[in-house]
């Protein structure tokens, strides 16, 4: 078990002296804890204080709290630094693969013997089924030992990469970490030497030659292959045999595979007692052997000159539920790994850059591929690249995130965000940022990264997790827990405009519960509410969708939050349609007023473009965002009659940005006014009877409608609204006179 405790000799750099909150039992020498829930804090009399993070504090730290405790908010600069050190971070990696493992029970003689046995098997193409002298157990043990050595070398290289790249983000650690990294480098070289014992340099050349071979003329007409079927079947089988052999030989660190293994796929599905089976198998093995001999001959003819090549490994991609950890050395085949352990001359593991001195044939193959190893030639008189030194302003320090007042914030850089992503798994997906070019904005982390790549300069003001708990927690308490099982989160909408719940499904009030109740657990519940709160002030929701992150794990805004931002209920715009001659269904010409700027998002608003329009959340749209959507307004819908057959019937074709309280109030008032107008028209035509006194009172209240928080309404459409109300009031008076006795 490695001891990865923070010790007093670890430099704290610019974070030294930062105030931190700690908890302890009473006593001058009591251990300091980061949480009152720590199992090592066995007292009910807990003292909570703010102390500077310095050597004295470090010396009293609880080891358990240090490694895994929540020292400070993870997204802060100090949080990033401490997460980089603790857990399985830098302090742990510096102890891993720093010297021989006491659990390893093999020596150099055993390695030499295992490597010799494997070379002997390949050289003589021994077959365990026919060769009585073949020792299956010894062969399998040798293969296990080879794979174990290569596995240790890859793990040690990845550990060194993680340690070097982490230390590079915090330059004040350079002098302290240098001897520890040197020990890891020395041990890595020892492991590389052990792995190189299992690689045949001539086999590496043969593999490169096999990769460059063109498809030979295949003996389709040879009667020895008659057991394979007709001429067409023989041709397909031999072509597959060729490509299978070339694929395996080009990826073998020894440049060849056993003919019996290569031929097995060709003979699969053919009974062994079929006439001509043995002749076909023997002919195929001879054919494969001739290809292997051709590759060895081409390798032997390779000119003596060698070439320097720089190779860049891909970034490590974290393990996901659908894919194991990949990138770095994980995606390299046996041939490429053999090249690295045999021809490596210089290595900057922190930046994943290696320098190889390889034969010309090997260099030609390396330079012909770009993934998973990106290679380029390096002149003999050129120094191996070590990468440009980062500017000191690119290192994580106080003021980049939320360690200082806003006035003292520092411009954020790509390196800052890379450190944030690396050491903060649950990094905030949305941030409030400020720049002189764009002012205050809410942007996804992916969009900030793209802007920085284009030269944008700005500071991070706050993330979603920085929002005051004094606002978020009461909101969560008002929302309450999810309804009992069997209760729909999407109740049927009220149809009567006089119902207090009419249109509620379109409003902001119903958005919060959806974002919370659709969350996976309580932690996601509060996170969704924070994201919803920070996103509600964004002018155009399409800017929140920065696409998938660099690891392809998901979009910035969870789909539950999109339900809190957008409503998939269709707007009933009949009150705002122009009056028509059909008294049974016609508009009242009510102005859009407060609804003028309501945003409507659809995946396709152009009937000339193939494909139906969908809501951004519709399962038929294959989207969970709005980046590429069309943005419409209610006026666009009123002016078009070509969309009904163009839009998805499941979701209605679009989603409405949830209405503010003022917009929802106007939406309800407009429907009430429209219903009154319809009732009066029908009564005037003799088809309906209504209580004129009640109607007059309702019109009086509607005449005085005004936005919430204001005394009067003098905005767009207010004059037309009053004229419509006045006309209806005159109509009520006329009906009074008509119906008077």
XYZ file of C-alpha atoms in Angstrom:
741
model
C 0.000 0.000 0.000
C 1.502 3.315 -1.072
C 1.532 6.206 1.385
C 0.345 9.198 -0.632
C -0.086 11.602 2.272
C 0.666 15.279 1.812
C 3.896 16.010 3.675
C 5.356 19.295 4.833
C 8.091 19.191 2.160
C 5.596 19.417 -0.741
C 5.695 23.015 -2.050
C 2.298 24.712 -1.955
C 3.392 27.560 -4.213
C 0.930 30.441 -4.584
C -1.693 28.533 -2.600
C 0.365 28.569 0.590
C -1.468 30.502 3.255
C -4.883 30.147 1.598
C -7.555 29.993 4.318
C -9.250 26.590 4.567
C -12.010 25.334 6.817
C -11.073 22.393 9.057
C -12.724 20.433 11.849
C -11.071 18.805 14.839
C -11.566 17.445 18.291
C -10.518 19.594 21.193
C -6.805 19.625 21.804
C -3.791 21.490 20.511
C -2.415 18.499 18.594
C -5.682 16.974 17.396
C -5.819 15.907 13.775
C -7.468 18.287 11.318
C -10.319 17.001 9.161
C -12.058 18.401 6.100
C -15.492 17.071 7.027
C -17.342 16.325 10.218
C -18.389 12.988 8.719
C -14.835 11.590 8.763
C -14.747 8.207 10.487
C -11.509 9.227 12.250
C -13.222 12.161 13.974
C -14.611 10.299 16.994
C -16.057 13.067 19.124
C -19.290 14.988 19.459
C -17.478 18.174 20.496
C -16.197 19.275 17.097
C -14.363 22.557 16.641
C -14.589 24.285 13.249
C -12.039 26.952 12.358
C -10.465 28.704 9.392
C -6.695 28.183 9.230
C -4.020 28.999 6.646
C -2.847 26.119 4.511
C 0.809 25.905 5.495
C 3.355 23.444 6.889
C 1.797 23.531 10.354
C -1.629 22.682 8.969
C -0.260 19.988 6.662
C 1.513 18.322 9.586
C -1.800 17.828 11.399
C -3.870 16.623 8.467
C -5.945 13.466 8.717
C -4.559 11.094 6.075
C -8.010 9.872 5.092
C -9.408 13.371 4.694
C -6.353 14.495 2.788
C -6.614 11.768 0.190
C -10.346 11.769 -0.429
C -11.931 14.592 1.535
C -13.603 17.679 0.032
C -10.933 20.223 0.947
C -12.571 23.019 -0.939
C -14.880 23.429 -3.915
C -13.366 21.126 -6.599
C -13.677 23.763 -9.339
C -11.554 26.336 -7.509
C -7.850 26.781 -8.182
C -6.923 25.332 -4.796
C -9.371 22.488 -5.363
C -7.748 21.653 -8.693
C -4.262 21.687 -7.129
C -5.221 19.477 -4.173
C -7.110 17.034 -6.419
C -4.005 16.835 -8.617
C -1.912 15.839 -5.599
C -4.299 13.571 -3.707
C -6.144 10.332 -4.354
C -4.404 8.534 -7.225
C -2.844 11.821 -8.327
C 0.734 13.041 -8.338
C 1.828 11.861 -4.886
C 0.515 8.375 -5.611
C 2.029 8.195 -9.113
C 5.466 9.276 -7.873
C 5.595 6.140 -5.729
C 4.340 3.793 -8.447
C 6.907 2.121 -10.712
C 9.776 3.987 -9.061
C 11.847 0.810 -8.672
C 11.696 -2.995 -8.906
C 8.486 -4.499 -7.589
C 9.126 -6.834 -4.682
C 6.241 -9.026 -5.875
C 7.996 -9.808 -9.184
C 9.570 -13.255 -8.968
C 11.578 -13.502 -12.205
C 15.209 -12.682 -12.957
C 17.191 -11.832 -16.092
C 18.072 -15.475 -16.797
C 14.398 -16.432 -16.775
C 13.594 -13.576 -19.156
C 16.372 -14.618 -21.512
C 15.164 -18.221 -21.510
C 11.541 -17.245 -22.196
C 12.528 -14.906 -25.041
C 14.772 -17.622 -26.542
C 11.970 -20.198 -26.451
C 9.531 -17.857 -28.225
C 12.099 -17.048 -30.937
C 12.787 -20.760 -31.403
C 9.083 -21.533 -31.861
C 8.729 -18.807 -34.476
C 11.949 -19.706 -36.284
C 11.033 -23.382 -36.662
C 7.270 -22.816 -36.911
C 6.781 -25.540 -34.296
C 3.276 -26.951 -34.128
C 2.192 -28.350 -30.791
C -0.013 -30.909 -32.526
C 2.771 -32.472 -34.609
C 5.994 -31.812 -32.735
C 6.390 -34.252 -29.858
C 9.224 -32.152 -28.432
C 6.996 -29.112 -28.133
C 6.402 -28.191 -24.471
C 3.005 -26.509 -24.327
C 3.312 -25.474 -20.665
C 6.734 -23.875 -21.165
C 5.464 -22.063 -24.264
C 2.417 -20.646 -22.462
C 4.552 -19.594 -19.482
C 6.922 -17.774 -21.830
C 4.042 -15.972 -23.507
C 2.585 -14.992 -20.121
C 5.951 -13.616 -19.015
C 6.330 -11.633 -22.251
C 2.862 -10.106 -21.901
C 3.506 -9.347 -18.242
C 6.741 -7.483 -19.020
C 5.106 -5.475 -21.803
C 2.165 -4.725 -19.511
C 4.473 -3.454 -16.760
C 6.363 -1.277 -19.240
C 3.132 0.275 -20.557
C 1.791 0.868 -17.049
C 5.076 2.423 -15.921
C 5.118 4.669 -19.005
C 1.548 5.822 -18.356
C 2.345 6.482 -14.694
C 5.390 8.542 -15.703
C 3.287 10.436 -18.241
C 0.648 11.265 -15.640
C 3.266 12.328 -13.100
C 5.215 14.511 -15.552
C 2.165 16.127 -17.123
C 0.652 16.854 -13.702
C 3.872 18.335 -12.307
C 4.216 20.528 -15.406
C 0.907 22.235 -14.575
C 2.326 23.490 -11.267
C 5.857 24.890 -11.890
C 6.627 25.461 -8.198
C 6.862 21.659 -7.865
C 9.714 21.363 -10.414
C 12.735 21.150 -8.076
C 10.943 18.955 -5.556
C 9.640 16.475 -8.123
C 12.758 16.190 -10.321
C 14.614 13.406 -8.400
C 11.411 11.413 -8.007
C 10.723 11.562 -11.735
C 14.322 10.542 -12.428
C 13.833 7.350 -10.404
C 10.700 6.519 -12.394
C 12.529 7.171 -15.683
C 15.375 4.859 -14.663
C 12.996 2.048 -13.786
C 11.059 2.566 -17.006
C 14.273 2.127 -18.997
C 14.939 -1.122 -17.152
C 11.494 -2.403 -18.088
C 12.002 -1.305 -21.696
C 15.222 -3.308 -21.849
C 13.393 -6.375 -20.526
C 10.589 -5.962 -23.092
C 13.118 -5.543 -25.909
C 14.387 -9.088 -25.206
C 11.117 -10.399 -26.664
C 11.385 -8.418 -29.905
C 13.285 -9.638 -32.969
C 14.630 -6.605 -34.919
C 14.526 -8.622 -38.134
C 10.900 -9.465 -37.379
C 10.139 -5.732 -37.056
C 11.586 -5.218 -40.535
C 9.630 -8.175 -41.889
C 6.418 -6.738 -40.445
C 7.092 -3.407 -42.148
C 7.788 -5.217 -45.417
C 4.572 -7.253 -45.118
C 2.547 -4.069 -44.597
C 3.924 -2.611 -47.814
C 3.404 -5.698 -50.011
C 0.907 -5.502 -52.865
C -1.619 -8.251 -53.366
C 0.084 -11.078 -55.303
C -1.387 -13.144 -58.101
C -3.537 -15.743 -56.378
C -3.473 -19.373 -57.697
C -7.243 -19.587 -58.200
C -6.880 -22.248 -60.916
C -4.648 -24.539 -58.829
C -6.537 -27.893 -58.565
C -5.144 -28.334 -55.032
C -7.767 -25.834 -53.837
C -10.708 -27.759 -55.338
C -12.079 -28.567 -51.873
C -12.871 -24.862 -51.413
C -15.647 -24.981 -53.997
C -16.111 -23.251 -57.324
C -13.662 -20.824 -58.914
C -15.425 -17.815 -57.394
C -15.360 -19.361 -53.912
C -11.668 -20.168 -54.274
C -10.914 -16.602 -55.332
C -12.794 -15.102 -52.390
C -11.191 -17.525 -49.964
C -7.619 -16.885 -51.151
C -8.176 -13.132 -51.194
C -9.426 -13.269 -47.604
C -6.438 -15.473 -46.719
C -4.046 -12.897 -48.172
C -5.581 -9.943 -46.382
C -5.818 -11.869 -43.110
C -2.167 -12.904 -43.303
C -0.988 -9.397 -44.222
C -3.033 -7.879 -41.386
C -1.564 -10.273 -38.808
C 2.011 -10.217 -40.137
C 2.108 -6.420 -40.313
C 1.052 -6.197 -36.672
C 3.324 -8.895 -35.292
C 6.460 -7.843 -33.467
C 8.160 -10.870 -35.010
C 6.951 -10.276 -38.549
C 5.173 -13.596 -39.064
C 2.425 -15.873 -37.861
C 2.124 -19.635 -37.957
C 0.833 -20.809 -41.348
C -1.533 -23.226 -39.595
C -3.131 -20.304 -37.739
C -3.486 -18.205 -40.886
C -5.018 -21.093 -42.855
C -7.551 -21.988 -40.142
C -9.981 -19.272 -41.272
C -9.746 -20.462 -44.892
C -10.699 -24.033 -44.006
C -13.416 -23.063 -41.518
C -16.747 -24.611 -42.462
C -15.190 -27.398 -44.566
C -15.355 -30.928 -43.181
C -11.947 -32.443 -42.515
C -13.025 -35.725 -44.172
C -13.970 -33.985 -47.404
C -12.055 -35.105 -50.476
C -9.103 -32.814 -51.133
C -9.219 -31.206 -47.671
C -5.632 -32.134 -46.736
C -4.291 -31.093 -50.159
C -6.023 -27.689 -49.928
C -4.740 -27.074 -46.418
C -1.173 -28.031 -47.336
C -1.249 -25.848 -50.466
C -2.562 -22.898 -48.446
C 0.177 -23.277 -45.831
C 2.828 -23.333 -48.559
C 1.272 -20.225 -50.081
C 1.354 -18.396 -46.746
C 4.955 -19.511 -46.184
C 5.915 -18.062 -49.574
C 4.411 -14.707 -48.639
C 6.315 -14.731 -45.347
C 9.545 -15.603 -47.162
C 8.943 -12.741 -49.584
C 8.523 -10.326 -46.627
C 11.746 -11.575 -45.008
C 13.617 -11.179 -48.286
C 12.364 -7.597 -48.646
C 13.430 -6.883 -45.067
C 16.911 -8.293 -45.699
C 17.256 -6.002 -48.711
C 16.458 -2.893 -46.672
C 19.283 -0.327 -46.982
C 21.517 0.255 -43.990
C 20.761 3.984 -43.437
C 18.432 4.802 -40.562
C 16.183 7.766 -39.917
C 15.096 9.807 -36.924
C 11.348 9.942 -36.433
C 9.309 11.758 -33.814
C 6.139 10.019 -32.694
C 3.309 11.576 -30.705
C 1.026 9.320 -28.703
C -2.686 10.085 -28.473
C -4.189 11.434 -25.260
C -5.478 9.019 -22.651
C -9.237 8.629 -22.895
C -11.016 7.681 -19.713
C -12.942 4.469 -19.344
C -16.648 4.759 -20.156
C -19.502 2.258 -19.684
C -19.244 1.381 -23.372
C -15.477 1.427 -23.908
C -12.384 0.647 -21.838
C -9.596 3.145 -21.296
C -7.887 3.896 -24.596
C -5.325 6.226 -26.125
C -1.632 6.566 -25.231
C -0.082 3.052 -25.483
C -3.373 1.162 -25.213
C -4.282 1.302 -28.918
C -0.882 0.268 -30.322
C -0.469 -3.152 -31.940
C 2.368 -5.576 -31.160
C 4.498 -4.345 -34.074
C 4.347 -0.708 -33.010
C 5.088 -1.574 -29.383
C 8.029 -3.614 -30.601
C 9.336 -0.603 -32.540
C 9.078 1.602 -29.463
C 10.927 -0.701 -27.069
C 13.613 -1.466 -29.657
C 14.310 1.912 -31.298
C 13.385 4.512 -28.660
C 16.211 7.037 -28.126
C 14.587 10.029 -26.406
C 11.230 10.427 -24.678
C 9.199 13.281 -23.270
C 6.504 11.171 -21.664
C 4.771 14.164 -20.129
C 4.033 15.581 -23.585
C 3.678 12.095 -25.140
C 6.483 12.810 -27.625
C 9.011 10.075 -28.489
C 12.093 10.106 -30.727
C 12.883 6.895 -32.621
C 16.002 5.905 -34.592
C 14.655 3.330 -37.040
C 15.612 1.595 -40.303
C 14.336 3.229 -43.477
C 11.721 0.532 -44.106
C 10.285 0.960 -40.615
C 10.350 4.764 -40.953
C 8.436 4.531 -44.225
C 5.656 2.579 -42.576
C 5.510 4.813 -39.493
C 5.254 7.959 -41.595
C 2.487 6.453 -43.739
C 0.048 6.259 -40.811
C -1.381 9.033 -38.648
C -3.264 7.068 -35.974
C -2.884 6.007 -33.255
C 0.747 7.124 -33.507
C 1.328 10.441 -35.298
C 4.842 10.442 -36.778
C 6.963 12.909 -38.712
C 10.609 12.820 -39.875
C 13.353 14.503 -37.883
C 16.626 15.588 -39.452
C 19.798 14.066 -37.981
C 21.154 17.488 -36.970
C 17.951 18.606 -35.249
C 17.489 18.416 -31.523
C 14.581 16.177 -30.459
C 11.553 18.315 -29.671
C 10.807 18.874 -26.025
C 7.815 21.154 -26.559
C 7.487 24.856 -25.851
C 7.589 25.979 -22.290
C 4.221 27.127 -21.026
C 3.833 30.743 -20.075
C 3.692 31.222 -16.329
C 0.242 32.745 -16.785
C -0.998 29.399 -18.106
C -0.510 27.606 -14.819
C -3.335 27.195 -12.335
C -3.034 29.828 -9.639
C -5.298 31.948 -7.450
C -7.555 34.220 -9.464
C -8.195 31.908 -12.416
C -11.358 30.401 -10.977
C -13.035 31.556 -7.761
C -10.152 31.918 -5.294
C -10.172 35.727 -5.361
C -12.644 38.608 -5.702
C -13.882 39.197 -9.244
C -11.783 42.363 -9.442
C -8.612 40.244 -9.171
C -9.549 37.486 -11.638
C -6.964 36.415 -14.209
C -7.671 35.575 -17.880
C -8.429 31.902 -18.375
C -6.360 29.814 -20.801
C -6.627 26.458 -22.561
C -4.149 25.012 -20.046
C -6.337 26.141 -17.148
C -9.367 24.391 -18.586
C -7.343 21.273 -19.360
C -6.291 21.096 -15.703
C -9.876 21.681 -14.611
C -11.152 18.841 -16.790
C -8.335 16.489 -15.765
C -8.689 16.844 -12.012
C -12.384 17.708 -11.647
C -14.512 14.852 -13.036
C -17.785 16.666 -12.238
C -16.674 19.978 -13.697
C -19.386 22.589 -14.187
C -20.633 22.455 -17.785
C -21.782 26.113 -17.767
C -19.903 29.215 -16.648
C -20.617 32.905 -16.368
C -17.720 34.585 -18.172
C -16.767 38.169 -18.885
C -14.804 39.639 -21.751
C -14.404 43.114 -23.156
C -15.657 41.854 -26.509
C -18.824 40.097 -25.374
C -19.516 41.399 -21.881
C -21.101 38.966 -19.423
C -22.185 35.674 -21.011
C -23.155 32.146 -20.006
C -21.119 29.640 -22.035
C -20.493 25.890 -22.043
C -16.959 24.784 -21.279
C -16.573 23.429 -24.829
C -17.469 26.818 -26.317
C -14.970 28.588 -24.037
C -12.264 26.177 -25.237
C -13.106 26.872 -28.883
C -13.033 30.618 -28.316
C -9.682 30.432 -26.542
C -8.276 28.552 -29.524
C -9.343 31.516 -31.683
C -7.600 34.065 -29.470
C -10.489 35.060 -27.195
C -9.583 36.585 -23.828
C -11.902 36.529 -20.850
C -12.248 35.634 -17.197
C -14.442 33.120 -15.428
C -16.816 34.820 -13.022
C -18.672 31.784 -11.648
C -19.821 28.282 -12.464
C -23.158 26.678 -11.764
C -21.849 25.241 -8.487
C -20.900 28.772 -7.348
C -24.519 29.949 -7.262
C -25.600 30.886 -3.720
C -27.027 28.011 -1.727
C -29.281 30.549 0.000
C -31.252 30.717 -3.270
C -30.905 27.191 -4.662
C -31.754 25.203 -1.527
C -35.036 27.015 -0.745
C -36.016 26.576 -4.385
C -35.321 22.837 -4.154
C -37.333 22.648 -0.932
C -40.316 24.382 -2.550
C -40.200 21.925 -5.437
C -40.136 19.027 -3.021
C -39.661 15.372 -3.790
C -40.764 13.556 -6.912
C -44.453 12.550 -6.948
C -45.289 8.991 -6.015
C -44.943 6.246 -8.578
C -47.838 6.228 -10.999
C -48.239 10.022 -10.998
C -47.445 11.574 -14.365
C -44.847 14.346 -14.462
C -46.732 15.731 -17.464
C -50.376 16.164 -16.325
C -53.101 16.934 -18.838
C -53.239 20.682 -19.553
C -56.237 22.732 -18.472
C -58.470 23.679 -21.429
C -60.540 26.417 -19.795
C -58.869 29.829 -19.945
C -60.481 30.702 -16.597
C -58.768 27.721 -14.930
C -55.811 28.899 -12.747
C -53.696 26.122 -14.309
C -54.438 27.149 -17.905
C -51.129 27.362 -19.813
C -49.099 26.426 -16.701
C -47.305 23.685 -18.635
C -45.736 26.439 -20.754
C -44.455 28.495 -17.816
C -41.225 28.727 -15.888
C -42.876 27.426 -12.725
C -43.409 23.973 -14.251
C -39.873 23.851 -15.641
C -38.088 23.619 -12.306
C -39.886 20.478 -11.049
C -39.245 18.681 -14.342
C -35.511 19.429 -14.240
C -35.383 18.237 -10.621
C -37.661 15.205 -10.738
C -36.156 13.795 -13.927
C -32.703 13.745 -12.280
C -31.089 10.425 -11.417
C -30.511 11.196 -7.724
C -30.540 14.021 -5.179
C -27.076 15.173 -6.191
C -28.082 15.509 -9.826
C -31.316 17.137 -8.702
C -29.559 20.137 -7.174
C -27.047 20.238 -10.026
C -29.869 20.400 -12.571
C -31.518 23.257 -10.716
C -28.244 25.166 -10.662
C -27.786 24.644 -14.386
C -31.389 25.653 -15.031
C -30.951 28.835 -13.003
C -27.757 29.849 -14.762
C -29.203 29.055 -18.204
C -32.501 30.913 -17.869
C -30.894 34.290 -18.466
C -29.261 33.294 -21.763
C -30.634 35.248 -24.726
C -30.381 32.421 -27.276
C -30.473 28.866 -25.919
C -28.627 27.589 -28.963
C -25.412 29.039 -27.532
C -25.689 26.603 -24.616
C -25.224 23.615 -26.892
C -21.517 23.384 -27.581
C -21.832 19.850 -28.939
C -20.257 16.814 -27.307
C -17.173 17.351 -25.172
C -13.725 16.305 -26.329
C -14.223 12.803 -24.938
C -17.582 12.454 -26.623
C -19.302 11.806 -23.332
C -22.263 14.143 -23.664
C -23.531 17.634 -24.206
C -23.062 20.554 -21.843
C -26.679 20.782 -20.697
C -28.362 17.530 -19.553
C -31.605 16.688 -21.306
C -33.526 17.030 -18.027
C -32.467 20.691 -17.903
C -33.648 21.177 -21.483
C -37.101 20.137 -20.274
C -36.817 22.878 -17.673
C -35.916 25.424 -20.360
C -38.279 24.348 -23.135
C -41.895 23.189 -23.196
C -43.019 20.688 -25.804
C -46.639 21.851 -25.591
C -47.880 23.658 -28.692
C -48.933 27.290 -28.409
C -52.604 27.944 -29.046
C -52.364 31.037 -31.245
C -56.019 31.234 -32.307
C -56.679 34.486 -30.351
C -53.904 36.185 -32.308
C -55.020 35.069 -35.751
C -56.750 37.536 -38.037
C -60.585 37.553 -37.930
C -62.264 35.473 -40.616
C -65.801 34.945 -41.892
C -66.229 31.632 -40.089
C -67.797 32.453 -36.722
C -67.227 28.882 -35.498
C -63.424 29.228 -35.554
C -61.787 32.512 -36.209
C -59.184 34.697 -34.626
C -59.762 37.874 -32.755
C -56.738 39.743 -34.109
C -55.353 40.235 -30.593
C -51.806 41.655 -30.729
C -48.962 39.345 -29.658
C -47.840 41.984 -27.190
C -45.766 40.353 -24.433
C -45.553 37.167 -26.538
C -43.811 38.882 -29.458
C -40.321 37.757 -28.411
C -41.215 34.227 -27.300
C -38.644 31.845 -28.770
C -39.644 28.709 -30.669
C -37.006 26.068 -31.482
C -37.377 23.465 -34.221
C -34.897 21.220 -35.973
C -36.279 22.196 -39.389
C -38.524 25.128 -40.258
C -38.030 24.921 -44.026
C -40.437 22.572 -45.858
C -38.080 22.681 -48.841
C -35.442 20.821 -46.828
C -35.980 17.088 -46.504
C -37.010 15.827 -43.099
C -39.716 16.787 -40.662
C -39.201 19.427 -38.024
C -38.920 18.210 -34.430
C -38.576 19.570 -30.959
C -34.927 19.533 -29.790
C -35.978 16.954 -27.167
C -38.021 14.741 -29.493
C -36.710 11.185 -29.579
C -37.199 11.161 -33.350
C -34.740 14.029 -33.834
C -31.723 12.138 -32.399
C -30.659 15.344 -30.634
C -30.327 16.556 -27.076
C -29.701 20.218 -27.639
C -30.448 23.136 -29.914
C -27.178 24.230 -31.541
C -28.339 23.652 -35.129
C -32.023 24.438 -34.638
C -34.058 27.110 -36.382
C -35.322 29.902 -34.166
C -38.835 31.225 -34.791
C -41.306 33.540 -33.072
C -45.111 33.328 -32.756
C -45.377 35.872 -35.580
C -43.554 33.405 -37.863
C -46.139 30.744 -37.082
C -49.057 33.085 -37.661
C -47.725 34.080 -41.066
C -47.295 30.556 -42.393
C -49.680 27.786 -43.304
C -47.150 25.344 -44.784
C -45.797 23.838 -41.572
C -48.526 21.583 -40.195
C -47.753 18.707 -42.555
C -44.022 19.344 -42.256
C -43.719 18.850 -38.511
C -43.546 15.738 -36.345
C -46.947 14.698 -35.029
C -45.475 13.242 -31.839
C -43.872 16.424 -30.510
C -45.729 19.018 -32.568
C -42.602 19.966 -34.481
C -41.156 22.492 -32.062
C -40.508 23.422 -28.450
C -41.353 26.757 -26.848
C -38.993 28.539 -24.538
C -40.843 28.582 -21.272
C -42.944 31.681 -20.759
C -42.065 34.197 -18.092
C -44.726 35.104 -15.543
C -45.631 38.219 -17.549
C -45.834 36.287 -20.826
C -47.957 33.566 -19.249
C -50.250 36.180 -17.695
C -50.738 37.813 -21.098
C -51.275 34.422 -22.780
C -54.083 33.664 -20.317
C -55.585 37.158 -20.612
C -55.570 36.937 -24.421
C -57.408 33.619 -24.339
C -59.981 34.984 -21.904
C -60.500 38.011 -24.134
C -60.797 35.792 -27.196
C -63.382 33.567 -25.507
C -65.460 36.612 -24.548
C -65.306 37.878 -28.122
C -66.439 34.487 -29.427
C -69.302 34.342 -26.937
C -70.518 37.811 -27.871
C -70.361 36.991 -31.584
C -72.431 33.864 -31.097
C -74.948 35.708 -28.931
C -75.197 38.442 -31.533
C -75.982 35.767 -34.136
C -78.607 34.250 -31.882
C -76.689 31.016 -31.241
C -75.672 31.588 -27.631
C -76.721 33.280 -24.434
C -74.265 34.738 -21.953
C -74.466 36.737 -18.751
C -73.750 40.245 -20.025
C -73.162 41.625 -16.529
C -70.410 39.079 -15.877
C -68.955 39.678 -19.339
C -68.842 43.428 -18.744
C -67.007 42.914 -15.434
C -64.440 40.608 -17.063
C -63.857 43.094 -19.888
C -63.292 45.835 -17.347
C -60.620 43.758 -15.634
C -58.973 42.875 -18.948
C -58.950 46.517 -20.034
C -56.638 47.198 -17.117
C -54.194 44.323 -17.849
C -50.568 45.341 -17.380
C -47.243 43.496 -17.064
C -46.424 42.091 -13.642
C -44.604 44.641 -11.535
C -45.832 47.615 -13.548
C -48.818 49.905 -13.103
C -49.581 50.499 -16.767
C -48.993 48.836 -20.109
C -47.758 51.115 -22.848
C -45.695 48.684 -24.874
C -46.197 47.068 -28.274
C -49.827 46.236 -29.002
C -51.252 48.022 -25.946
C -53.277 50.436 -28.066
C -54.826 47.689 -30.190
C -55.597 45.664 -27.064
C -57.550 48.577 -25.608
C -59.427 49.128 -28.876
C -60.469 45.458 -28.974
C -61.650 45.627 -25.376
C -63.493 48.881 -26.058
C -65.215 47.408 -29.126
C -66.355 44.423 -27.078
C -67.620 46.702 -24.307
C -69.641 48.624 -26.908
C -70.997 45.330 -28.193
C -72.099 44.384 -24.664
C -73.939 47.684 -24.360
C -75.605 47.135 -27.746
C -76.763 43.676 -26.692
C -78.070 45.157 -23.452
C -80.174 47.607 -25.405
C -81.350 44.918 -27.821
C -82.383 42.545 -25.066
C -83.951 45.261 -22.872
C -87.751 44.866 -22.529
